[in-house]
Coordinates of C-alpha atoms and ligand atoms in Angstrom, one line a residue:
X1 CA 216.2 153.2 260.9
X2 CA 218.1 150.2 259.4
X3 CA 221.3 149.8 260.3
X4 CA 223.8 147.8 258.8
X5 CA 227.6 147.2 258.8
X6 CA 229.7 149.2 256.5
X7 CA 231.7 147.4 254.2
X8 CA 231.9 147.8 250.1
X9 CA 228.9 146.0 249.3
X10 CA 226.7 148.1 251.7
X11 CA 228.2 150.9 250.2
X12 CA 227.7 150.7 246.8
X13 CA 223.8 150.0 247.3
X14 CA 223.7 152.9 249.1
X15 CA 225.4 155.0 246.4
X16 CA 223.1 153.5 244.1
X17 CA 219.6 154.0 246.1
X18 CA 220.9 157.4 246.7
X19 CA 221.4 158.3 242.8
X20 CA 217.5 157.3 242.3
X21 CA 216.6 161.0 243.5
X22 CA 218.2 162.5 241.4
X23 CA 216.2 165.1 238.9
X24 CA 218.3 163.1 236.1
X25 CA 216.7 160.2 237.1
X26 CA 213.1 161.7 236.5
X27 CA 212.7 161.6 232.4
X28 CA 209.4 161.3 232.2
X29 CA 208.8 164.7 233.4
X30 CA 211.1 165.7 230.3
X31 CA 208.4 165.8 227.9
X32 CA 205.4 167.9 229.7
X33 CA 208.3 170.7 230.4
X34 CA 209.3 171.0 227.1
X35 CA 206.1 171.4 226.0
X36 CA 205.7 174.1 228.7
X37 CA 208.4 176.0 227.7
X38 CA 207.6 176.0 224.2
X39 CA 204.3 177.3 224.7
X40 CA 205.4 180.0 226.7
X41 CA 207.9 181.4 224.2
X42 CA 205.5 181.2 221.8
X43 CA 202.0 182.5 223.8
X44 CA 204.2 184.4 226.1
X45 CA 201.9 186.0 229.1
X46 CA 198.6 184.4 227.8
X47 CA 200.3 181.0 228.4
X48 CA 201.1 181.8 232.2
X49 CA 197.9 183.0 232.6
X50 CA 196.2 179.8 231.3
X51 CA 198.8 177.5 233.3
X52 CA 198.8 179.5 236.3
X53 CA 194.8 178.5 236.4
X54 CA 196.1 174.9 235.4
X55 CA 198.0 173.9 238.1
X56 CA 197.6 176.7 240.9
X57 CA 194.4 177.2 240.4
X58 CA 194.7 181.1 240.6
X59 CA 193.4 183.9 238.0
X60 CA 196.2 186.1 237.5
X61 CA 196.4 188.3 234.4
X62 CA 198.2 191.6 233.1
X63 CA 197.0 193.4 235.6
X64 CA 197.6 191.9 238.7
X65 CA 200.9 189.0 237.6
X66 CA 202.9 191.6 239.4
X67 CA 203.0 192.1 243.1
X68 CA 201.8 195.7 244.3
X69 CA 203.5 197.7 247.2
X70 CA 200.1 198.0 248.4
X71 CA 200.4 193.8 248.6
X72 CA 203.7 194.4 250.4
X73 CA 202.5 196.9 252.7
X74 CA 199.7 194.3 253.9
X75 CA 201.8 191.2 253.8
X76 CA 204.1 193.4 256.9
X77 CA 200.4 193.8 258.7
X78 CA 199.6 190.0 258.4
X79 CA 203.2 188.7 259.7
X80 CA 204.5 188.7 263.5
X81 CA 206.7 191.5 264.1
X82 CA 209.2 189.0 266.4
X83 CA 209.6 187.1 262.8
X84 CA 210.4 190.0 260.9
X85 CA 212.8 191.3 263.7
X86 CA 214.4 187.4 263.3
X87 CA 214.5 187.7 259.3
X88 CA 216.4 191.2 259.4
X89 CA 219.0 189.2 262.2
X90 CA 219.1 186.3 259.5
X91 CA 219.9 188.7 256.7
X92 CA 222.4 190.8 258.5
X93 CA 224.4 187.7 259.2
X94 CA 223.8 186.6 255.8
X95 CA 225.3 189.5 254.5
X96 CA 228.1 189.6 256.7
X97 CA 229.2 186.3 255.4
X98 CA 228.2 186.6 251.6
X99 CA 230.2 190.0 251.9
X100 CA 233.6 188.1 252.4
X101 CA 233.1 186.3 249.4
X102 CA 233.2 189.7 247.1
X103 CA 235.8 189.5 244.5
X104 CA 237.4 192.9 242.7
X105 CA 239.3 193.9 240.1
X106 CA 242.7 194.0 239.5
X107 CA 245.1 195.2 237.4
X108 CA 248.8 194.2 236.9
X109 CA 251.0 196.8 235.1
X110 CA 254.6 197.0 234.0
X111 CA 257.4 199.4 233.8
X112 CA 257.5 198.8 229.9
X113 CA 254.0 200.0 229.6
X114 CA 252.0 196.7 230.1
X115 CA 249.1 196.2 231.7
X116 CA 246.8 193.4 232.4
X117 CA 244.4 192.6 234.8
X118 CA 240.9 191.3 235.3
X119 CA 237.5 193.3 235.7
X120 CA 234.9 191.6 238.0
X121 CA 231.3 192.7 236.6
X122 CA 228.0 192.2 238.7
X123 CA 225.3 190.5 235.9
X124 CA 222.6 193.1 235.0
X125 CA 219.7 191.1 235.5
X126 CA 218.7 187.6 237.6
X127 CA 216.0 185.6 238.5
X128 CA 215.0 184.0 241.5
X129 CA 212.2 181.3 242.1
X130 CA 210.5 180.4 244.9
X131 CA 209.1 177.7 245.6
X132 CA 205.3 178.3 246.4
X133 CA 203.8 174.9 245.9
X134 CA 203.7 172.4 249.1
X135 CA 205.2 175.2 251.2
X136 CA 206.9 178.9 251.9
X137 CA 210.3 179.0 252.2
X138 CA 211.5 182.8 253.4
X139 CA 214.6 181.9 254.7
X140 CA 215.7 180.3 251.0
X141 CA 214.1 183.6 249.8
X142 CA 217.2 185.1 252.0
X143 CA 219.9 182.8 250.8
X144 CA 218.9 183.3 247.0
X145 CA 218.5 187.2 247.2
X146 CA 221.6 188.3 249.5
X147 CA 224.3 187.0 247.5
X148 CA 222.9 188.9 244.1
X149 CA 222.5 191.9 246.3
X150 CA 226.1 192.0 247.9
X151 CA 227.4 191.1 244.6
X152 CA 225.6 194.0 243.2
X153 CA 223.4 192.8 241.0
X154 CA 221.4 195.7 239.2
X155 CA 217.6 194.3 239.2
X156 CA 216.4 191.0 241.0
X157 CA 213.2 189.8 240.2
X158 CA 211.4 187.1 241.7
X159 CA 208.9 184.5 240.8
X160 CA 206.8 182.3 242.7
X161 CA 203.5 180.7 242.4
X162 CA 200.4 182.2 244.4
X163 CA 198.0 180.6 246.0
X164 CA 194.4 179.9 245.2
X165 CA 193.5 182.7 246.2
X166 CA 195.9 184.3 244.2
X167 CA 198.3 185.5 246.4
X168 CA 201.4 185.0 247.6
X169 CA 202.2 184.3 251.4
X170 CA 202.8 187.2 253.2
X171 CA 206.4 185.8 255.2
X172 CA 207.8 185.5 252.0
X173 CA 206.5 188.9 250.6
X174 CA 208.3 190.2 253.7
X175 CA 211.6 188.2 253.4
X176 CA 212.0 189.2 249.3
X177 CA 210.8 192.6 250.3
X178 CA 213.6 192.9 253.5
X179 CA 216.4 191.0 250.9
X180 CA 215.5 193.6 248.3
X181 CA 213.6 191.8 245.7
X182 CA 213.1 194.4 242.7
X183 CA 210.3 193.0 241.1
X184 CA 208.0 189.8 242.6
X185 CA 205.8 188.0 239.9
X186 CA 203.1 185.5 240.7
X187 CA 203.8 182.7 238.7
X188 CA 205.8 179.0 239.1
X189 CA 206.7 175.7 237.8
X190 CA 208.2 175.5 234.4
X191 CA 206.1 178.1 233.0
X192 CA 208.0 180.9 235.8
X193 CA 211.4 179.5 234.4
X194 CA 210.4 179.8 230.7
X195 CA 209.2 183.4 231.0
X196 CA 212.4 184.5 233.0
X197 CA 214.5 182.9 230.0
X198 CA 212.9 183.8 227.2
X199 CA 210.5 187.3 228.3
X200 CA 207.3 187.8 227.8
X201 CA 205.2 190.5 227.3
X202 CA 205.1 190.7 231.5
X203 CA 208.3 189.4 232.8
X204 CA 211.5 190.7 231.4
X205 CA 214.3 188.2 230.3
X206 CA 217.1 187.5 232.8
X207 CA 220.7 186.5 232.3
X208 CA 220.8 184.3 234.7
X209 CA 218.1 182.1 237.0
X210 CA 218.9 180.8 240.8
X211 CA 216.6 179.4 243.3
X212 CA 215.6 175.3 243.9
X213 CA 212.2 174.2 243.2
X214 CA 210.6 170.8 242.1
X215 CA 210.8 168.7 239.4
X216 CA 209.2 170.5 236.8
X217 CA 211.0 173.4 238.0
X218 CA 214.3 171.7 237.9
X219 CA 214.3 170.0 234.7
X220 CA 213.0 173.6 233.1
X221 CA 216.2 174.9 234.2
X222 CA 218.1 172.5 232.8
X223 CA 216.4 172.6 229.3
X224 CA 216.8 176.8 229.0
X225 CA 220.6 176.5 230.3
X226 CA 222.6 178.0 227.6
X227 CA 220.0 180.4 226.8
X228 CA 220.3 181.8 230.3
X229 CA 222.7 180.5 232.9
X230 CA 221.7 179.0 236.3
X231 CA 222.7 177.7 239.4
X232 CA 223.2 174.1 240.0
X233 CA 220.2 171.8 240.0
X234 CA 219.0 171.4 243.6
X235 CA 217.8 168.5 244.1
X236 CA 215.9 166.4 247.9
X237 CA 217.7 167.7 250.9
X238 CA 220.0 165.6 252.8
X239 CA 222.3 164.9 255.7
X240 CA 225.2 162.9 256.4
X241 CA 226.5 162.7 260.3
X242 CA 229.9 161.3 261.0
X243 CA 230.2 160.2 265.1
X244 CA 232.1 158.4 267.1
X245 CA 231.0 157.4 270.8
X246 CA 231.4 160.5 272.2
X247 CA 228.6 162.2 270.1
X248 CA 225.0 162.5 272.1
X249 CA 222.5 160.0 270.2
X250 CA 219.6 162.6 271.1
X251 CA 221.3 165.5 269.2
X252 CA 222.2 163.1 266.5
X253 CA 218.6 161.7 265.7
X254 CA 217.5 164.9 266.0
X255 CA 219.7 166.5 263.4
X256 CA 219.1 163.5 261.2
X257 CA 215.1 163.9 261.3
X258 CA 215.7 167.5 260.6
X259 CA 216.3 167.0 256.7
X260 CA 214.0 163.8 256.1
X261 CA 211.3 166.5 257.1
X262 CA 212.0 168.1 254.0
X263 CA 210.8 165.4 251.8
X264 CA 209.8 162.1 251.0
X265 CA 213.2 161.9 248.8
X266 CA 215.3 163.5 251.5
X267 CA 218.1 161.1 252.9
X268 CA 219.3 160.9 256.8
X269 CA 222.9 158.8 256.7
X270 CA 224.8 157.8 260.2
X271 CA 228.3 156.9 259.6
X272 CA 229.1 156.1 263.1
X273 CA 232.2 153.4 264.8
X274 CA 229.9 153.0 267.5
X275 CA 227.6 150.2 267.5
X276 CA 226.1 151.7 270.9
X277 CA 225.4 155.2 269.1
X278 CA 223.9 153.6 266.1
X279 CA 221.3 151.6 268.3
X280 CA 220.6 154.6 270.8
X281 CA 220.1 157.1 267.7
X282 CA 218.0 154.8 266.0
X283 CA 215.5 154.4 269.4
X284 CA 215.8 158.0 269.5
X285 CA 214.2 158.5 266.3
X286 CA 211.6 156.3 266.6
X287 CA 210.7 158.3 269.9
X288 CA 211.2 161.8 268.1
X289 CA 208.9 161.0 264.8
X290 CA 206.0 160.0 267.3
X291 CA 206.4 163.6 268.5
X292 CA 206.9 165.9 265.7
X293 CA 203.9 167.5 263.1
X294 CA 205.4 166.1 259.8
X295 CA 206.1 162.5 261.5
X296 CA 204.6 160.6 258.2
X297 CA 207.2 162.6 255.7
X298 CA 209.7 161.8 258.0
X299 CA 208.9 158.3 258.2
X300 CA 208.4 157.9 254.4
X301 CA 211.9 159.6 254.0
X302 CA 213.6 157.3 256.6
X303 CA 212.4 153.8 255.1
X304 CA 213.6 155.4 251.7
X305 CA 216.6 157.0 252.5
X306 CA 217.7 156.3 256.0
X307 CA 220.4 154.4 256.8
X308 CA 222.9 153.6 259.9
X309 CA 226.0 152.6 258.7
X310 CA 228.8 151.0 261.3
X311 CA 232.3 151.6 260.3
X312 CA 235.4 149.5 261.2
X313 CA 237.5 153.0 262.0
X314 CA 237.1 156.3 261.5
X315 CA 239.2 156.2 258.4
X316 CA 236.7 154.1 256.5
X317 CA 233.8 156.3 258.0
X318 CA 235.6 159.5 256.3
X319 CA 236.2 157.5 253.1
X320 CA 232.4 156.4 253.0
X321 CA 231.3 160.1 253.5
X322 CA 233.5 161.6 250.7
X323 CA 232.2 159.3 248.6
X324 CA 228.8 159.9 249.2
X325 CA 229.2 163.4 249.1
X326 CA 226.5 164.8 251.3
X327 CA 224.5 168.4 250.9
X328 CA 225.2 168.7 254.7
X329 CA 228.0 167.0 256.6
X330 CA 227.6 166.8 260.6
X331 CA 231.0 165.9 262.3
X332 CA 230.4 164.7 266.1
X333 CA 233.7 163.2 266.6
X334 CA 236.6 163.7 269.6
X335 CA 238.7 165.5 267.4
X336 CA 236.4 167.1 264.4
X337 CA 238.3 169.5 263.0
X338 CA 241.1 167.0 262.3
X339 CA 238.4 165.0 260.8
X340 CA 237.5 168.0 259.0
X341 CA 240.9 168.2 257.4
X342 CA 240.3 164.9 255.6
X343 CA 236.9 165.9 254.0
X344 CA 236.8 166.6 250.6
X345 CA 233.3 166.0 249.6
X346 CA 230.5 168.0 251.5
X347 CA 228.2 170.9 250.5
X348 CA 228.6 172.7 254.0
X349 CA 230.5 170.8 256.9
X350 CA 228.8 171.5 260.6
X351 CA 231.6 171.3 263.5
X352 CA 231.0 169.8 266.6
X353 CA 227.8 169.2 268.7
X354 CA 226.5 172.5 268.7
X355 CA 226.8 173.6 265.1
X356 CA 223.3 171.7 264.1
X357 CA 222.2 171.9 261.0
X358 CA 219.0 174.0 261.1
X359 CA 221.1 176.4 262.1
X360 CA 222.6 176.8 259.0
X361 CA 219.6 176.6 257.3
X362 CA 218.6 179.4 259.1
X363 CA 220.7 181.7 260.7
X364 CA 224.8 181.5 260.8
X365 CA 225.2 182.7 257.8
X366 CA 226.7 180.9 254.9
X367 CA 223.9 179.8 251.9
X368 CA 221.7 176.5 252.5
X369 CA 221.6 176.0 248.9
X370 CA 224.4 173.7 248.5
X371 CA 225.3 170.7 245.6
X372 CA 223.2 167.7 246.2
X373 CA 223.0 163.6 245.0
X374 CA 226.7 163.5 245.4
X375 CA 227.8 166.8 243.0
X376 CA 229.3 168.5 246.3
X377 CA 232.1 166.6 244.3
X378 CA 232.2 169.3 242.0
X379 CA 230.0 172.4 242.6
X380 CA 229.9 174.6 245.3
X381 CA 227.4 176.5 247.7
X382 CA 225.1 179.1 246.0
X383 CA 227.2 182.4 246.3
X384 CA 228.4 185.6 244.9
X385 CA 230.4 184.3 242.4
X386 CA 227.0 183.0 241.0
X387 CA 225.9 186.7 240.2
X388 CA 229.6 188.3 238.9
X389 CA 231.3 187.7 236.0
X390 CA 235.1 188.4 234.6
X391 CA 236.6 190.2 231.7
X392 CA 240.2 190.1 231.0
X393 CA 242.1 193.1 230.7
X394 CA 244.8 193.8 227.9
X395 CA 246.8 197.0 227.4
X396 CA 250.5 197.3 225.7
X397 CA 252.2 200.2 224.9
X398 CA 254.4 200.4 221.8
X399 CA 257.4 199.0 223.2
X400 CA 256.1 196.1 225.3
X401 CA 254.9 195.1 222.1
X402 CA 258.0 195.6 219.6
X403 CA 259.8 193.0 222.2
X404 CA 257.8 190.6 221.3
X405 CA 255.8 190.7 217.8
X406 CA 257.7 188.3 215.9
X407 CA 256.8 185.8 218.4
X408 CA 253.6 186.4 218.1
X409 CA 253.5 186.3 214.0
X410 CA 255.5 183.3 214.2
X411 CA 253.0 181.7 216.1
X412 CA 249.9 182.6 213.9
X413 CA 252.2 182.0 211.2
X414 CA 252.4 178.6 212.1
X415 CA 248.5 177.9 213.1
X416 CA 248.2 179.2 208.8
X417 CA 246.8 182.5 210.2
X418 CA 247.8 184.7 208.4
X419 CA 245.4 188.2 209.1
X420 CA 246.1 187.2 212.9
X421 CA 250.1 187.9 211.6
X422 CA 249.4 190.5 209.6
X423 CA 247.2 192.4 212.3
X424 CA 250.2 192.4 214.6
X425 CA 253.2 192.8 211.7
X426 CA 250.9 196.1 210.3
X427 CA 252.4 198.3 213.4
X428 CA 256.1 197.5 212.8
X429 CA 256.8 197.1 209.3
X430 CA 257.1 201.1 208.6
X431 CA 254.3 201.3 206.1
X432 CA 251.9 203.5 208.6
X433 CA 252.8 206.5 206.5
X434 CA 253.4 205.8 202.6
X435 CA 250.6 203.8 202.0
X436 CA 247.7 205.1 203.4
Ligands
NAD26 N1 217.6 173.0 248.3 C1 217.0 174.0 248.9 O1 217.6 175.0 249.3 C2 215.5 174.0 248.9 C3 214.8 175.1 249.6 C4 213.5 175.1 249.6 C5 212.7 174.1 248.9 N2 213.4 173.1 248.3 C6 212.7 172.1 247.5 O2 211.9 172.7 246.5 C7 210.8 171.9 246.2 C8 209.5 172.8 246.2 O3 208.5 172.1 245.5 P1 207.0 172.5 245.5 O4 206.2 171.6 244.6 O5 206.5 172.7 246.9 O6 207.0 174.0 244.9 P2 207.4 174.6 243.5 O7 207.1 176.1 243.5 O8 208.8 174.2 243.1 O9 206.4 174.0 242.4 C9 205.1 174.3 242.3 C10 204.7 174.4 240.8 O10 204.9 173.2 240.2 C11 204.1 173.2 239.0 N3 203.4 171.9 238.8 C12 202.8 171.2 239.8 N4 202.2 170.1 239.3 C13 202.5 170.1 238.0 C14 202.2 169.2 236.9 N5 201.5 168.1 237.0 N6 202.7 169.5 235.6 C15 203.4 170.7 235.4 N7 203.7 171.5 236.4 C16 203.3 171.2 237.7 C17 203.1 174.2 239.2 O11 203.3 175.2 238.2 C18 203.3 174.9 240.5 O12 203.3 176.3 240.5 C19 210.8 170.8 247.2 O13 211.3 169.6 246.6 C20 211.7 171.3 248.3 O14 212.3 170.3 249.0 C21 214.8 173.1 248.3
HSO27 N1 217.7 172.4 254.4 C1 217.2 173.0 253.1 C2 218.2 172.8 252.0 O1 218.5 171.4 251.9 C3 216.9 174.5 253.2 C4 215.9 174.9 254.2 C5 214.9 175.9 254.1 N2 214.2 175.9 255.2 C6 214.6 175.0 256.0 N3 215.6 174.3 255.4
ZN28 ZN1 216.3 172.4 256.0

């Protein structure tokens, strides 16, 4: 990995390599989505049908678009019992967490008859996607599905591409099956995110779609928000580990090789004041790639997007990792949960040497699908709030309103609204009787 010293200049090359993976930064795609969605609001199922065999390769048609139980039943036969024992330990701590971040209603009222308050509503209807193309992910099948479940979330239906064979793989018929998937439709890429939005004869329209995916699958989302809601964009994986000397260069390299696996596009940062750390991390992961089954990714990713960065103090290591606002934030430091104090820019923040970051990804319990390419700076992890939604509450009785109504006409009066006045004046100008 290169390493270099941190200073301004190094930093803004950085920030600017970094912004290059960015799904905004992919326009060209722009063009063959739109002309996927289209089609698929107008052709409707015959359109996934003919795109599924496009760019899957797989037949799928009315009868068999939908997953069976009698699919689900053989996916359990095909997967490792000890794996589905692990994915119902994932999902319990999943929940656990998830379940902490419920909201309620509440509702404020006054002696003089006022009451006002807020009523939190699960939405009626999501989609998911899963990504099915290079490879399964269950465990994001966990983190997308738990949060609509706890937030109670009336029917969740999935999409994800099948195979060539036209299936999907069993692990992550299992996992949406264990989260509590209501419905699991074989079909990805834009086409997935265009039926979900717009329905189709097959798939019924959602009000809102979560779930990361690639390019085609990203910019879709972005071209039917508005129609539909969605989560944020997710775009390459990344990680950003903040060490002083006292971290362990082996655990470090290793946590930073754990998200360049992801991807090509992934990014591995060290923001370390240690010269001797950066040099041992670096040798370490030049001994780890040699050893590990997606080596070339990984190598790819690291001359892309790896960098060792040495910092003057640990204040200008902090202020280098807020500004590049990493998905995941590693702090190895003496004190790290002083550190953590000074962070404002992270998706999820990993305390301490044993708190790697696969085991967030996996198994703690808060969501992996976190803000990425530096928008940690203003979203937040995927969550329940996703899947709920508010209406205000409003209720006055007769004399909580009298106090007050020539304030309010005054105030329409003045904004030349006169019905808004008049629709407040009507109940206290003692014409309710003689002029009916
Ligand atoms: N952030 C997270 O939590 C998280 C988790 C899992 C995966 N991911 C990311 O999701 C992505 C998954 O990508 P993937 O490709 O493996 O699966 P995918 O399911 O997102 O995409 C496969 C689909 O892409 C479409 N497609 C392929 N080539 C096309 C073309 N030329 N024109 C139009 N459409 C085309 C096809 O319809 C295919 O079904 C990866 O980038 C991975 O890193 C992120
Ligand atoms: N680290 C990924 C999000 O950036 C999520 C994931 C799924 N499986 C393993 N990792
Ligand atoms: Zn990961």
């Amino acid at each position: 990995m290169r390493i270099e010293k941190l200073d301004q200049n190094t930093k803004k090359s950085l920030l600017e390599t970094l912004l290059k993976r960015s799904p905004n930064s992919y326009g060209k795609y722009e063009e063959s989505v739109r002309e996927i969605l289209d089609t698929v609001k107008d052709k409707r199922d015959q359109a996934l049908f003919e795109y599924t065999e496009k760019f899957d390769g797989a037949h799928i048609n009315a009868d068999n678009i939908l997953v069976t139980e009698e699919e689900i039943r053989e996916a359990y036969e095909n997967v490792d019992p000890e794996l589905i024992d692990i994915i119902r330990k994932a999902l319990k701590n999943i929940e656990s967490y998830h379940a902490k971040q419920m909201q309620y209603s509440w509702f404020d009222s006054k002696p003089d008859g006022t009451i006002l308050g807020q009523k939190v509503t699960a939405l009626e209807r999501v989609g998911v996607y899963v990504p099915g193309g290079k490879a399964a992910y269950p465990s994001s099948v966990l983190m997308n599905i738990m949060p609509a479940k706890v937030a109670g979330v009336e029917q969740i239906i999935m999409v994800t591409p099948p195979g060539k064979d036209g299936k999907v793989t069993p692990t992550t018929l299992v996992a949406a099956n264990e989260a509590g998937a209501d419905r699991i439709y074989k079909v990805g890429g834009a086409q997935a995110i265009a039926a979900l939005a717009y329905g189709t004869e097959s798939i019924p329209k959602v009000d809102k779609i979560v779930g990361p995916g690639n390019i085609y699958v990203a910019l879709a989302k972005k071209a039917v928000y508005g129609h539909v809601s969605i989560d944020s964009i997710a775009g390459p994986s990344e990680i950003l580990v903040l060490a002083d000397e006292t971290a362990n260069p082996r655990y470090v390299a290793a946590d930073l090789l754990s998200q360049a696996e992801h991807d090509e596009l992934a990014s591995a940062i060290l923001v370390t004041t240690s010269e001797k750390l950066a040099h041992e991390v670096s040798d370490w992961t030049d001994r780890f790639i040699r050893e590990l089954s997606r080596g070339e990714i990984i190598q790819k990713s690291l001359d892309n997007y790896g960098h060792i960065l040495i910092a003057d103090t640990l204040d200008d290591a902090i202020d280098a990792a807020n500004e590049i606002a990493s998905e995941h934030m590693e702090i190895v430091t003496a004190n790290p949960f002083e550190v953590m104090t000074k962070i404002r820019n992270a998706g999820a923040i990993f305390i301490g040497e044993y708190s790697s970051e696969p085991l967030g990804d996996y198994f703690a319990g808060p969501n992996h699908v976190l803000p990425t390419n530096g928008t940690a700076k203003f979203f937040s992890p995927l969550s329940v709030d996703d899947f709920i939604k508010k209406s205000s509450i409003i209720s006055y009785s007769r004399d909580a309103l009298e106090k007050i109504h020539t304030d309010i006409e005054k105030f329409a009066e003045a904004e030349h609204l006169t019905a808004h006045a008049n629709s407040i004046r009507v109940r206290f100008d003692g014409k309710d009787f003689d002029e009916k």
